[in-house]
Coordinates of C-alpha atoms in Angstrom, one line a residue:
Chain A
M1 CA 81.9 113.9 90.4
T2 CA 82.8 110.0 92.0
F3 CA 85.8 111.0 90.1
I4 CA 86.5 114.5 92.7
S5 CA 84.9 112.6 95.1
Y6 CA 88.1 109.7 94.8
T7 CA 90.6 112.0 93.5
V8 CA 89.7 114.2 97.9
A9 CA 89.9 110.6 99.1
A10 CA 93.2 109.6 97.3
I11 CA 94.7 113.4 97.4
T12 CA 94.3 113.3 101.5
L13 CA 95.4 110.0 102.2
I14 CA 99.0 110.7 100.3
S15 CA 98.9 113.9 102.2
L16 CA 97.8 112.3 105.5
G17 CA 100.1 109.2 105.0
L18 CA 103.7 112.3 103.3
Y19 CA 102.3 113.6 107.5
A20 CA 103.3 111.0 109.5
I21 CA 106.8 109.2 107.7
F22 CA 108.1 112.7 108.5
T23 CA 106.3 113.8 111.9
Q24 CA 106.3 109.7 113.2
V25 CA 109.4 108.2 115.0
H26 CA 108.5 104.8 115.8
F27 CA 110.0 102.2 112.3
L28 CA 106.4 100.2 112.6
K29 CA 104.2 103.6 112.4
K30 CA 106.6 105.0 109.5
I31 CA 105.6 101.7 107.4
I32 CA 102.3 102.1 108.4
A33 CA 102.5 105.9 106.9
I34 CA 104.3 104.7 103.4
N35 CA 101.4 102.0 103.1
I36 CA 99.1 104.8 103.3
V37 CA 100.6 106.5 100.7
G38 CA 100.6 103.8 98.8
H39 CA 97.4 103.2 99.0
G40 CA 96.5 107.1 98.3
I41 CA 98.7 106.7 95.1
F42 CA 96.8 102.9 93.9
L43 CA 93.4 104.6 94.2
L44 CA 94.4 108.1 92.2
L45 CA 95.9 105.6 89.5
V46 CA 92.8 103.7 89.7
T47 CA 90.7 106.3 89.7
L48 CA 92.9 107.8 86.2
S49 CA 92.0 104.7 84.5
K50 CA 88.0 104.6 84.6
K51 CA 88.4 108.6 82.7
A52 CA 89.7 106.6 79.9
G53 CA 86.7 105.6 79.2
P54 CA 83.6 104.5 81.3
Q55 CA 83.0 101.1 79.2
N56 CA 86.3 100.1 78.9
P57 CA 88.8 101.6 82.0
D58 CA 92.6 102.2 80.6
P59 CA 94.1 98.4 81.7
V60 CA 97.4 100.2 82.0
P61 CA 97.2 101.9 84.6
H62 CA 95.5 98.6 86.0
A63 CA 98.7 96.5 85.6
M64 CA 100.6 99.2 87.2
V65 CA 98.4 99.4 89.8
L66 CA 98.5 95.3 90.5
T67 CA 102.5 95.5 90.4
G68 CA 102.1 97.7 92.8
I69 CA 100.1 96.0 95.4
V70 CA 102.6 93.1 94.8
V71 CA 105.4 95.2 95.0
A72 CA 104.5 97.0 98.2
V73 CA 103.5 93.8 100.5
S74 CA 106.8 92.0 99.7
A75 CA 108.7 95.9 100.7
T76 CA 106.1 96.2 103.7
A77 CA 107.1 92.1 104.9
F78 CA 110.9 92.9 104.5
A79 CA 111.2 96.3 106.0
L80 CA 109.1 94.4 109.0
Y81 CA 112.1 91.6 109.2
L82 CA 114.7 95.3 109.3
C83 CA 112.4 96.4 112.1
R84 CA 113.1 93.0 113.8
R85 CA 116.1 92.7 112.7
I86 CA 117.4 96.8 114.4
Y87 CA 115.7 96.3 117.4
D88 CA 116.9 92.4 117.9
S89 CA 120.8 93.9 117.9
S90 CA 120.0 97.2 119.3
G91 CA 116.3 97.4 121.1
R92 CA 115.7 100.8 118.8
T93 CA 112.4 101.1 117.6
S94 CA 113.7 104.8 116.5
L95 CA 116.3 106.0 114.7
P96 CA 119.1 107.8 116.2
E97 CA 118.4 110.9 114.7
D98 CA 114.8 110.9 116.3
D99 CA 115.8 110.1 119.5
T100 CA 118.0 113.4 119.8
E101 CA 115.2 115.7 118.8
E102 CA 112.7 113.6 121.8
V103 CA 115.5 113.6 124.1
K104 CA 115.3 117.5 123.5
I105 CA 111.7 117.8 123.4
R106 CA 112.7 117.1 127.5
Chain B
M1 CA 113.2 123.0 122.3
K2 CA 109.1 121.2 122.4
N3 CA 107.8 124.5 120.4
I4 CA 110.7 124.8 117.7
V5 CA 109.3 120.9 117.2
H6 CA 106.2 122.0 117.4
K7 CA 106.5 125.2 114.8
K8 CA 108.6 122.6 112.5
K9 CA 104.8 120.3 112.6
V10 CA 103.2 123.0 111.8
I11 CA 105.4 123.8 108.2
L12 CA 105.4 120.8 107.4
A13 CA 101.8 120.5 107.5
L14 CA 101.0 123.7 105.9
M15 CA 103.0 122.9 103.3
L16 CA 102.1 119.4 102.3
S17 CA 98.1 120.7 102.5
L18 CA 99.8 123.7 99.9
L19 CA 100.6 121.0 98.0
A20 CA 97.6 118.7 97.9
F21 CA 95.2 121.3 97.1
F22 CA 97.8 122.2 93.9
M23 CA 97.8 118.7 93.3
L24 CA 93.6 118.3 93.6
I25 CA 93.1 121.4 91.0
E26 CA 96.1 120.2 88.2
L27 CA 94.3 116.6 88.9
I28 CA 89.9 118.1 88.9
Q29 CA 91.1 120.2 86.0
I30 CA 93.2 117.0 84.0
L31 CA 89.7 114.9 84.5
Q32 CA 87.5 117.3 83.5
K33 CA 89.5 117.6 79.5
E34 CA 87.9 115.8 77.1
S35 CA 91.1 113.8 75.3
F36 CA 93.3 112.8 78.4
P37 CA 96.1 111.5 77.6
P38 CA 96.4 107.5 78.7
A39 CA 93.1 106.8 76.8
Q40 CA 95.5 106.6 73.3
L41 CA 97.1 104.1 75.3
A42 CA 93.6 102.0 76.2
L43 CA 93.0 102.4 72.5
L44 CA 96.7 100.8 71.8
V45 CA 95.9 97.9 74.5
E46 CA 92.5 97.5 72.5
E47 CA 93.6 97.1 68.8
N48 CA 96.7 95.2 69.9
I49 CA 94.9 93.0 72.1
H50 CA 93.9 89.8 69.3
K51 CA 97.3 89.8 69.0
T52 CA 98.2 87.8 72.9
G53 CA 95.8 85.5 73.1
V54 CA 94.1 86.9 75.9
T55 CA 90.6 88.5 76.0
N56 CA 91.7 90.6 79.4
P57 CA 93.0 93.3 79.1
V58 CA 95.0 92.9 82.5
T59 CA 96.4 90.6 81.8
A60 CA 97.4 91.4 78.0
V61 CA 100.0 94.5 79.8
L62 CA 101.2 92.2 82.2
L63 CA 102.2 89.1 80.5
S64 CA 102.4 90.4 76.9
F65 CA 102.8 93.8 76.2
R66 CA 104.8 94.5 79.5
A67 CA 106.0 91.4 80.6
Y68 CA 109.4 92.8 81.1
D69 CA 107.6 94.2 84.6
T70 CA 106.0 90.8 85.9
L71 CA 109.2 89.5 85.2
L72 CA 111.2 92.2 87.3
E73 CA 108.2 91.9 89.9
M74 CA 108.9 88.6 90.4
G75 CA 112.1 89.4 90.9
V76 CA 111.1 91.5 93.5
L77 CA 109.3 89.1 95.4
V78 CA 112.4 86.4 95.6
L79 CA 114.6 89.6 96.3
A80 CA 112.1 89.5 99.5
F81 CA 112.3 86.2 100.4
F82 CA 116.0 86.2 100.5
G83 CA 116.2 89.6 102.4
A84 CA 114.0 87.2 105.0
I85 CA 115.7 84.4 105.2
G86 CA 119.3 86.2 105.9
L87 CA 117.4 89.1 107.7
S88 CA 116.5 86.6 110.2
G89 CA 119.8 84.8 110.5
G90 CA 119.7 81.4 110.1
G91 CA 118.7 78.4 112.4
L92 CA 115.5 78.2 110.1
E93 CA 115.8 74.5 109.6
Y94 CA 112.3 72.6 110.8
N95 CA 112.8 71.2 114.7
Q96 CA 110.2 68.5 115.7
L97 CA 110.1 70.8 118.9
T98 CA 109.2 73.6 117.6
K99 CA 105.4 72.7 117.1
T100 CA 103.1 74.7 117.7
S101 CA 100.0 73.9 119.5
Q102 CA 96.8 72.7 117.2
H103 CA 93.8 75.2 117.8
P104 CA 90.3 72.9 117.7
I105 CA 88.3 76.0 116.5
L106 CA 91.3 76.8 114.1
I107 CA 91.3 73.4 112.7
K108 CA 87.7 73.0 112.0
L109 CA 87.9 77.1 110.1
A110 CA 91.3 75.4 108.2
S111 CA 89.9 72.4 106.7
T112 CA 86.4 74.3 106.0
L113 CA 88.0 76.7 103.8
V114 CA 91.3 75.6 102.6
P115 CA 90.0 73.1 99.9
V116 CA 87.3 76.0 98.7
M117 CA 90.4 79.0 98.6
I118 CA 92.3 76.2 96.5
L119 CA 89.2 76.0 94.7
T120 CA 88.8 80.0 94.2
G121 CA 92.2 80.1 93.3
G122 CA 92.1 77.9 90.6
Y123 CA 89.5 79.6 89.4
L124 CA 90.7 83.0 89.3
L125 CA 93.6 82.1 88.0
W126 CA 91.8 80.9 84.7
A127 CA 89.7 83.5 85.0
G128 CA 92.5 85.7 84.2
T129 CA 92.7 84.7 80.7
H130 CA 88.8 86.6 80.0
Q131 CA 87.7 88.3 82.8
P132 CA 88.9 90.3 85.9
G133 CA 91.5 87.9 87.6
G134 CA 95.0 86.4 87.7
A135 CA 98.0 85.3 88.8
F136 CA 98.8 87.2 91.8
Q137 CA 95.2 87.3 92.7
A138 CA 95.2 83.6 92.7
G139 CA 99.1 83.7 94.6
A140 CA 97.0 86.1 97.8
V141 CA 94.0 83.4 97.8
L142 CA 96.4 80.5 97.8
A143 CA 98.9 82.4 100.9
V144 CA 95.8 83.3 102.7
G145 CA 94.8 79.5 102.6
G146 CA 98.9 78.6 103.5
V147 CA 98.8 80.2 106.5
L148 CA 95.7 79.8 107.6
L149 CA 96.9 75.8 107.9
S150 CA 99.9 76.9 109.3
K151 CA 98.8 79.2 112.2
A152 CA 96.4 76.8 113.5
G153 CA 98.6 74.2 113.7
L154 CA 97.9 71.5 111.0
T155 CA 101.3 72.7 109.2
D156 CA 104.6 74.7 109.3
P157 CA 105.5 75.7 105.6
L158 CA 109.2 75.8 107.4
K159 CA 108.8 71.9 107.1
W160 CA 110.0 72.0 103.0
Y161 CA 112.8 74.8 103.7
P162 CA 116.0 74.6 102.5
K163 CA 114.9 73.0 99.0
L164 CA 111.6 73.0 97.9
T165 CA 110.2 76.4 99.8
L166 CA 113.6 77.6 97.7
L167 CA 112.3 76.0 94.5
F168 CA 108.8 77.1 94.2
C169 CA 109.8 80.8 95.5
T170 CA 112.0 81.1 92.7
L171 CA 109.6 79.0 89.8
G172 CA 107.6 82.1 88.9
L173 CA 111.3 83.9 88.3
T174 CA 113.4 81.5 86.8
G175 CA 109.9 80.3 84.0
F176 CA 109.9 83.5 83.3
L177 CA 113.0 83.6 82.2
L178 CA 113.8 80.6 81.0
V179 CA 110.2 80.8 78.6
G180 CA 111.6 85.1 77.2
I181 CA 115.3 82.8 76.8
S182 CA 114.6 79.9 75.3
F183 CA 112.6 81.6 72.1
H184 CA 115.4 84.1 72.5
L185 CA 117.7 81.4 71.0
I186 CA 115.1 80.3 68.3
G187 CA 115.1 84.1 66.6
F188 CA 112.5 85.8 68.5
H189 CA 113.1 89.3 70.7
F190 CA 113.6 89.2 74.4
L191 CA 110.3 87.9 76.0
H192 CA 108.8 87.7 73.2
H193 CA 107.0 84.8 71.6
P194 CA 104.8 83.6 68.8
Q195 CA 101.5 84.3 68.2
A196 CA 100.5 80.4 68.3
L197 CA 102.0 79.7 71.3
S198 CA 100.7 83.1 73.2
Y199 CA 97.7 81.8 74.9
V200 CA 99.5 78.5 76.1
L201 CA 102.2 80.4 77.5
I202 CA 100.2 82.8 78.9
F203 CA 98.4 80.4 81.2
F204 CA 101.8 78.6 81.9
I205 CA 103.8 81.1 82.7
E206 CA 100.4 82.5 85.1
T207 CA 100.8 79.0 86.8
L208 CA 104.1 79.8 87.9
I209 CA 103.6 83.0 89.1
A210 CA 100.5 81.9 90.9
L211 CA 103.0 79.6 93.0
S212 CA 105.7 81.4 93.5
T213 CA 103.5 84.4 94.9
A214 CA 102.0 82.0 96.7
S215 CA 105.0 80.7 98.7
V216 CA 106.8 83.5 98.7
L217 CA 103.9 85.0 100.8
I218 CA 103.3 81.5 102.9
M219 CA 107.5 81.5 103.8
L220 CA 107.7 85.4 104.3
Y221 CA 104.8 84.5 107.0
A222 CA 106.4 81.7 108.5
I223 CA 110.5 83.1 108.4
G224 CA 108.7 85.8 110.7
R225 CA 106.4 84.0 112.7
A226 CA 109.9 81.1 113.6
L227 CA 111.7 84.4 114.5
L228 CA 109.1 85.4 117.5
S229 CA 108.4 81.8 118.4
P230 CA 108.9 81.7 122.3
L231 CA 110.6 77.6 121.1
G232 CA 112.8 78.4 118.4
T233 CA 116.0 76.8 117.7
R234 CA 117.1 80.5 118.1
Q235 CA 115.8 82.7 121.2

């Protein structure tokens, strides 16, 4: 039962994050959404690794998650720098394509 | 027009919930099976762990069986560091004028916590060879210590900007590569090493990785703060 609740939580995080990536316009919100998807996937991997054996969880997904966390942190930092750079040079906080859609709404 | 955008969002939400539903059904079926494919990987790790010199299976996977992944991961950290420097547009040299104000409460907090953090980081690094812990956890704890120190205004990591930080941030990648290549030159496969030296080499590489992870994370914070600082050399 605990496996199923963790799986449900992981899939909820993944789908919420995916929805936000496609619908949110602001860069910061997109970065947060990507992180939420990533953490859903980490939760899923750790849940699956526990299934390998209650005493000895599978270490391979654990190592993948550990690698993933470090990569996610550094990629997020890099994305924030990109975001800041775009804001400094053009004053934008969203992509031009998304802007036109916003204008159309109004 | 507003209706079309709204309709698109509803369709997207419906598609995502369908996807989530099928993923869930599939995963529950997998979880209820007795023989689960990754279990064989766990068995392989269990059978071969004595060859690595460490007893923590996660460390064995990270630094022995899948050392290549960890090497590339250090590459990603170094890339993020250089990317941050590139995007900052220069002007990162330490300047006495950029000295930030010191916060009395943060100074007290930092001087109490940072020694404990250094101790915890060292312990986590050593513990990684035989129980949960390891280089990245140690690096993360050390990085928080460094961020706390610069947040309190006790030190500015940019003080060591071009030379020493470049050395420390690339230490993990270069050290790992040097060990891998030097044993390759005397006849081993790339990133392979003699079993007798395994424990020492893994611990050595882990130490370098911990230092490197901590310095990259601290520098990513420090460069960002220099960019946002109104007193910085760049406006």
